[in-house]
Short mmCIF file of C-alpha atoms in Angstrom, two decimals:
data_model
loop_
_atom_site.label_atom_id
_atom_site.label_comp_id
_atom_site.label_asym_id
_atom_site.label_seq_id
_atom_site.Cartn_x
_atom_site.Cartn_y
_atom_site.Cartn_z
CA MET A 1 13.36 23.98 -15.44
CA SER A 2 14.48 21.45 -18.04
CA THR A 3 15.65 18.03 -16.86
CA THR A 4 17.39 17.07 -20.11
CA MET A 5 20.60 15.14 -19.52
CA MET A 6 23.77 16.62 -20.95
CA PRO A 7 26.14 14.53 -23.12
CA ARG A 8 29.34 13.47 -21.42
CA GLU A 9 31.66 15.97 -23.12
CA THR A 10 29.34 19.00 -23.04
CA PRO A 11 31.11 21.86 -21.23
CA THR A 12 29.51 23.01 -18.00
CA ALA A 13 27.87 26.28 -19.01
CA GLY A 14 28.33 29.29 -16.78
CA PHE A 15 31.16 28.01 -14.55
CA PRO A 16 34.55 29.63 -15.18
CA PRO A 17 37.16 26.96 -15.94
CA ILE A 18 40.23 26.18 -13.88
CA ASP A 19 43.08 24.06 -15.21
CA LEU A 20 44.74 21.24 -13.31
CA ALA A 21 47.95 23.10 -12.41
CA GLU A 22 46.04 26.09 -11.06
CA LEU A 23 43.68 23.84 -9.11
CA ASN A 24 46.56 21.98 -7.49
CA ASN A 25 48.34 25.23 -6.64
CA ALA A 26 45.25 26.92 -5.22
CA GLY A 27 43.59 24.01 -3.44
CA ALA A 28 45.51 20.74 -3.35
CA LEU A 29 43.86 19.90 0.00
CA GLN A 30 46.19 17.05 0.89
CA ILE A 31 45.02 17.60 4.50
CA ARG A 32 41.29 18.09 4.60
CA VAL A 33 37.92 17.19 6.09
CA ASP A 34 35.87 14.96 3.79
CA ARG A 35 32.12 14.51 3.70
CA LYS A 36 30.41 12.05 1.36
CA TYR A 37 26.84 12.06 0.12
CA LEU A 38 24.86 9.56 -1.95
CA VAL A 39 22.73 11.70 -4.23
CA PRO A 40 20.07 10.87 -6.85
CA PRO A 41 20.71 12.64 -10.17
CA ARG A 42 17.44 14.59 -9.95
CA LEU A 43 18.90 16.73 -7.13
CA LEU A 44 22.13 17.72 -8.85
CA ALA A 45 20.75 20.47 -11.06
CA GLY A 46 19.45 22.29 -8.00
CA LEU A 47 22.81 21.88 -6.26
CA LEU A 48 24.82 23.25 -9.18
CA GLU A 49 22.47 26.15 -9.79
CA GLU A 50 22.92 27.37 -6.21
CA LEU A 51 26.71 27.11 -5.92
CA PRO A 52 28.47 30.44 -5.26
CA PRO A 53 28.87 32.44 -8.50
CA TRP A 54 32.67 32.39 -8.25
CA THR A 55 32.76 28.57 -8.33
CA ARG A 56 35.10 27.19 -11.02
CA VAL A 57 35.07 23.81 -12.75
CA LEU A 58 38.14 21.72 -13.61
CA THR A 59 38.58 21.83 -17.39
CA ILE A 60 41.22 20.02 -19.47
CA ASP A 61 41.18 20.33 -23.26
CA GLY A 62 37.57 21.45 -23.16
CA ARG A 63 36.44 18.44 -21.12
CA GLN A 64 35.03 18.58 -17.61
CA SER A 65 34.33 14.91 -16.83
CA PHE A 66 37.26 12.54 -16.37
CA THR A 67 37.78 8.80 -15.84
CA TYR A 68 39.51 7.65 -12.66
CA ASP A 69 40.84 4.09 -12.20
CA SER A 70 42.02 3.06 -8.75
CA THR A 71 43.48 -0.21 -7.50
CA TYR A 72 43.43 -0.59 -3.72
CA LEU A 73 46.22 -2.59 -2.17
CA ASP A 74 45.79 -4.61 1.01
CA THR A 75 47.49 -7.46 2.82
CA ASP A 76 46.35 -11.07 2.60
CA ALA A 77 44.78 -10.55 6.05
CA LEU A 78 42.97 -7.41 4.80
CA ASP A 79 44.57 -5.25 7.49
CA SER A 80 43.45 -2.03 5.80
CA TYR A 81 39.85 -3.19 5.50
CA TYR A 82 39.61 -4.48 9.07
CA ALA A 83 41.13 -1.29 10.50
CA ALA A 84 38.32 0.67 8.86
CA ALA A 85 35.60 -1.85 9.75
CA ARG A 86 36.64 -1.78 13.41
CA GLY A 87 36.91 2.01 13.53
CA ARG A 88 40.62 2.13 14.28
CA LYS A 89 41.94 5.67 14.67
CA ARG A 90 45.15 4.70 12.87
CA ARG A 91 43.57 3.28 9.75
CA TRP A 92 45.07 3.56 6.30
CA LYS A 93 44.46 2.99 2.61
CA ILE A 94 47.02 2.49 -0.12
CA ARG A 95 46.05 2.68 -3.77
CA GLU A 96 47.37 3.27 -7.24
CA ARG A 97 45.21 5.85 -8.97
CA SER A 98 45.34 6.35 -12.73
CA TYR A 99 43.95 9.43 -14.43
CA LEU A 100 43.11 8.03 -17.83
CA ASP A 101 42.52 11.39 -19.50
CA THR A 102 45.97 12.73 -18.58
CA GLY A 103 47.84 9.41 -18.72
CA THR A 104 49.34 9.69 -15.22
CA SER A 105 49.37 7.26 -12.29
CA TRP A 106 50.07 7.94 -8.62
CA LEU A 107 50.74 5.86 -5.55
CA GLU A 108 48.58 7.38 -2.82
CA VAL A 109 48.51 6.73 0.92
CA LYS A 110 45.58 8.01 2.98
CA THR A 111 45.64 8.15 6.78
CA ARG A 112 43.67 9.88 9.52
CA ARG A 113 44.79 12.76 11.74
CA GLY A 114 41.89 13.39 14.09
CA GLU A 115 38.95 14.45 11.91
CA HIS A 116 41.26 15.22 8.99
CA THR A 117 42.13 12.94 6.09
CA VAL A 118 45.78 13.14 5.07
CA LYS A 119 46.75 12.12 1.54
CA GLU A 120 50.34 11.74 0.40
CA ARG A 121 51.35 10.60 -3.06
CA ILE A 122 54.11 10.19 -5.62
CA GLU A 123 53.88 9.60 -9.34
CA VAL A 124 54.61 6.04 -10.49
CA THR A 125 55.30 4.48 -13.86
CA GLY A 126 55.17 0.75 -13.07
CA GLY A 127 51.80 -0.90 -13.45
CA HIS A 128 52.13 -3.26 -10.47
CA PRO A 129 53.71 -3.05 -6.99
CA ASP A 130 56.38 -5.58 -7.95
CA GLN A 131 57.59 -3.05 -10.53
CA TRP A 132 58.01 -0.31 -7.96
CA SER A 133 61.26 0.65 -6.27
CA ASP A 134 62.66 1.79 -2.94
CA ALA A 135 61.16 5.25 -3.53
CA GLU A 136 57.63 3.87 -3.27
CA GLN A 137 58.48 1.91 -0.12
CA LEU A 138 60.05 4.98 1.48
CA MET A 139 56.98 7.02 0.64
CA ILE A 140 54.68 4.41 2.24
CA ASP A 141 56.92 4.15 5.31
CA GLY A 142 56.97 7.92 5.75
CA ALA A 143 53.24 8.42 5.32
CA LEU A 144 52.30 5.58 7.67
CA GLY A 145 54.96 6.52 10.19
CA ARG A 146 53.72 10.10 10.44
CA ALA A 147 50.26 8.71 11.21
CA GLY A 148 51.56 6.36 13.89
CA VAL A 149 50.85 3.27 11.80
CA GLY A 150 53.27 0.37 11.81
CA PRO A 151 55.28 -0.44 8.69
CA VAL A 152 53.64 -2.20 5.74
CA SER A 153 55.95 -3.84 3.22
CA LEU A 154 55.27 -3.55 -0.48
CA ALA A 155 55.92 -7.28 -0.67
CA ALA A 156 52.94 -7.84 1.65
CA LEU A 157 50.49 -5.82 -0.45
CA ARG A 158 48.19 -7.33 -3.06
CA PRO A 159 45.87 -5.69 -5.60
CA THR A 160 42.53 -6.27 -3.86
CA LEU A 161 39.80 -4.06 -5.31
CA SER A 162 39.65 -1.89 -8.43
CA THR A 163 37.23 0.96 -9.03
CA ARG A 164 36.32 3.09 -12.01
CA TYR A 165 34.11 6.15 -12.28
CA ARG A 166 33.86 9.53 -14.00
CA ARG A 167 34.39 12.69 -11.96
CA MET A 168 33.60 16.37 -12.26
CA THR A 169 35.46 18.71 -9.88
CA PHE A 170 34.31 22.15 -8.73
CA PHE A 171 36.47 24.59 -6.75
CA ASP A 172 35.49 27.49 -4.50
CA PRO A 173 38.48 29.88 -4.50
CA VAL A 174 37.12 31.82 -1.53
CA SER A 175 36.86 28.92 0.93
CA ARG A 176 39.35 26.70 -0.98
CA ALA A 177 36.82 23.86 -0.78
CA ARG A 178 36.29 21.28 -3.51
CA LEU A 179 33.14 19.54 -4.62
CA THR A 180 33.37 16.33 -6.67
CA LEU A 181 30.63 14.41 -8.46
CA ASP A 182 31.43 10.75 -9.15
CA HIS A 183 29.10 8.80 -11.41
CA GLY A 184 29.12 5.37 -13.04
CA LEU A 185 30.98 3.86 -10.07
CA SER A 186 31.98 0.24 -10.63
CA TRP A 187 34.02 -2.24 -8.61
CA LEU A 188 36.11 -5.31 -9.44
CA TYR A 189 37.18 -7.65 -6.64
CA GLU A 190 40.57 -8.75 -7.89
CA ILE A 191 40.65 -12.11 -6.11
CA THR A 192 37.47 -13.66 -7.55
CA ARG A 193 36.93 -11.17 -10.44
CA ARG A 194 33.41 -10.45 -9.17
CA THR A 195 32.04 -7.07 -10.23
CA GLY A 196 29.46 -4.57 -9.07
CA ARG A 197 28.28 -1.15 -10.16
CA LEU A 198 25.88 1.57 -9.12
CA GLY A 199 23.18 2.39 -11.62
CA GLN A 200 22.17 5.99 -10.90
CA THR A 201 23.53 7.05 -7.52
CA VAL A 202 26.07 9.86 -7.71
CA VAL A 203 28.76 9.90 -5.02
CA VAL A 204 29.19 13.55 -4.04
CA GLU A 205 32.17 14.54 -1.91
CA THR A 206 33.08 17.82 -0.27
CA LYS A 207 36.68 18.44 0.70
CA SER A 208 37.35 21.38 2.99
CA PRO A 209 40.54 22.70 4.67
CA GLY A 210 38.81 22.78 8.08
CA ALA A 211 35.85 21.43 9.99
CA ALA A 212 33.48 24.23 8.97
CA ALA A 213 30.85 23.20 6.46
CA SER A 214 31.38 24.45 2.90
CA ALA A 215 28.76 26.23 0.83
CA ALA A 216 28.19 22.94 -1.01
CA ASP A 217 27.60 21.11 2.27
CA ARG A 218 24.98 23.61 3.32
CA LEU A 219 23.27 23.37 -0.07
CA LEU A 220 23.21 19.58 0.15
CA TRP A 221 21.65 19.76 3.60
CA ARG A 222 18.97 22.10 2.28
CA LEU A 223 18.22 19.52 -0.42
CA GLY A 224 17.69 16.88 2.25
CA CYS A 225 21.06 15.12 1.81
CA ARG A 226 23.13 14.15 4.84
CA PRO A 227 26.69 12.81 5.02
CA ALA A 228 26.83 9.04 4.58
CA ARG A 229 29.25 6.47 5.89
CA PHE A 230 30.70 5.41 2.60
CA SER A 231 34.10 4.22 1.40
CA LYS A 232 34.65 3.21 -2.20
CA TYR A 233 37.09 0.56 -1.01
CA ALA A 234 35.41 -0.77 2.10
CA THR A 235 31.82 -0.60 0.84
CA GLY A 236 32.83 -2.26 -2.42
CA MET A 237 34.63 -5.03 -0.54
CA ALA A 238 31.63 -5.59 1.73
CA PHE A 239 29.35 -5.88 -1.31
CA LEU A 240 31.56 -8.24 -3.29
CA ARG A 241 33.20 -10.47 -0.68
CA GLU A 242 30.92 -12.44 1.58
CA ASN A 243 31.27 -12.75 5.36
CA LEU A 244 33.26 -9.57 5.95
CA PRO A 245 32.21 -7.55 9.00
CA HIS A 246 30.30 -4.54 7.68
CA ASN A 247 28.16 -3.16 10.50
CA LYS A 248 29.76 0.25 10.01
CA TRP A 249 28.36 0.46 6.46
CA HIS A 250 25.20 -1.62 6.91
CA ARG A 251 22.81 1.33 6.63
CA THR A 252 24.61 2.66 3.55
CA MET A 253 24.64 -0.77 1.90
CA THR A 254 20.93 -1.25 2.58
CA ARG A 255 20.24 2.13 0.99
CA LEU A 256 22.37 1.37 -2.07
CA ALA A 257 21.21 -2.23 -2.59
CA PRO A 258 18.31 -1.35 -4.96
CA ASP A 259 20.75 0.57 -7.19
CA LEU A 260 23.50 -2.08 -7.11
CA VAL A 261 24.10 -4.46 -10.01
CA VAL A 262 26.40 -7.37 -9.17
CA GLY A 263 27.96 -8.75 -12.32
CA GLU A 264 29.49 -11.97 -13.52
CA TYR A 265 33.00 -13.04 -12.71
CA LEU A 266 35.42 -11.52 -15.23
CA SER A 267 38.42 -13.11 -16.89
CA THR A 268 39.99 -9.80 -17.91
CA SER A 269 41.28 -6.82 -15.95
CA THR A 270 38.76 -4.42 -17.44
CA VAL A 271 36.39 -2.76 -14.99
CA PRO A 272 33.01 -2.31 -16.70
CA ALA A 273 31.89 1.31 -16.40
CA PRO A 274 29.14 2.36 -18.80
CA HIS A 275 28.76 6.11 -18.77
CA VAL A 276 25.91 7.53 -16.70
CA PRO A 277 25.28 11.22 -17.49
CA VAL A 278 25.56 13.41 -14.41
CA THR A 279 22.69 15.84 -14.72
CA HIS A 280 21.23 18.78 -16.55
CA ILE A 281 23.67 21.66 -16.12
CA PRO A 282 22.36 25.20 -15.62
CA ILE A 283 22.45 27.20 -18.85
CA SER A 284 23.38 30.46 -17.13
CA ARG A 285 25.12 31.48 -13.94
CA PRO A 286 25.10 34.65 -11.85
CA THR A 287 27.86 37.08 -12.75
CA PRO A 288 30.70 36.90 -10.19
CA PRO A 289 31.25 40.13 -8.22
CA ARG A 290 34.07 42.29 -9.46
CA SER A 291 37.20 42.16 -7.37
#
């Protein structure tokens, strides 16, 4: 089997496409069980080749890899970070996520409901929390309140950590599970402008409507991959800001350290994110069964 890397914009051969509207209608998964894996690129071809034949890939204007920018908001006391580091059941994350390929930005609030992750969001147009309105505050209040979390004022939130990466999204219409491949992950700590990036590691996430493992999970296990304790926000903060408690992610950070490049302090708001090709994509796929 060839191991040639595919160019960034090469369509994923053999996977039927699904557009964004259809994906959101069929499998928005705002309440889901997440599993995260840290995968070397050499294993991805085997994963993709064995996905169910009815798997579809998100495709917009012929492209199947998209740039995501996220800015995580936290208080001066880092209440969001510490809730995660201390394993609080009522932890939360608030971020502004921008989809650069579609030109849209969303305010997103993530909370926990037992083993499920709950994500609520509204579209925003302002580029900074001080440009937002009562609608954003009401959305935050509602999302946190439903999770039993105390109120957090927009005025108390600060841009804390920015991330950038490119993502491919696969959808299983039978189980309604998603599989995402994030590559070229980079971080920018907004306070000191310190940066970091992963060289080759691909962050693979499965998102399922229930606790049962998806087909992708089972394939990853067969390849020797196991779920990792990993948070783009918390792990990035632990890497870039000294003296934060990070026992929860210590094993993950030790594993990632050889692939981590910590950069210079930046004077601009640009997050460096050189493209890292995902993997060789299978040339052919099994024919889906007729319905």
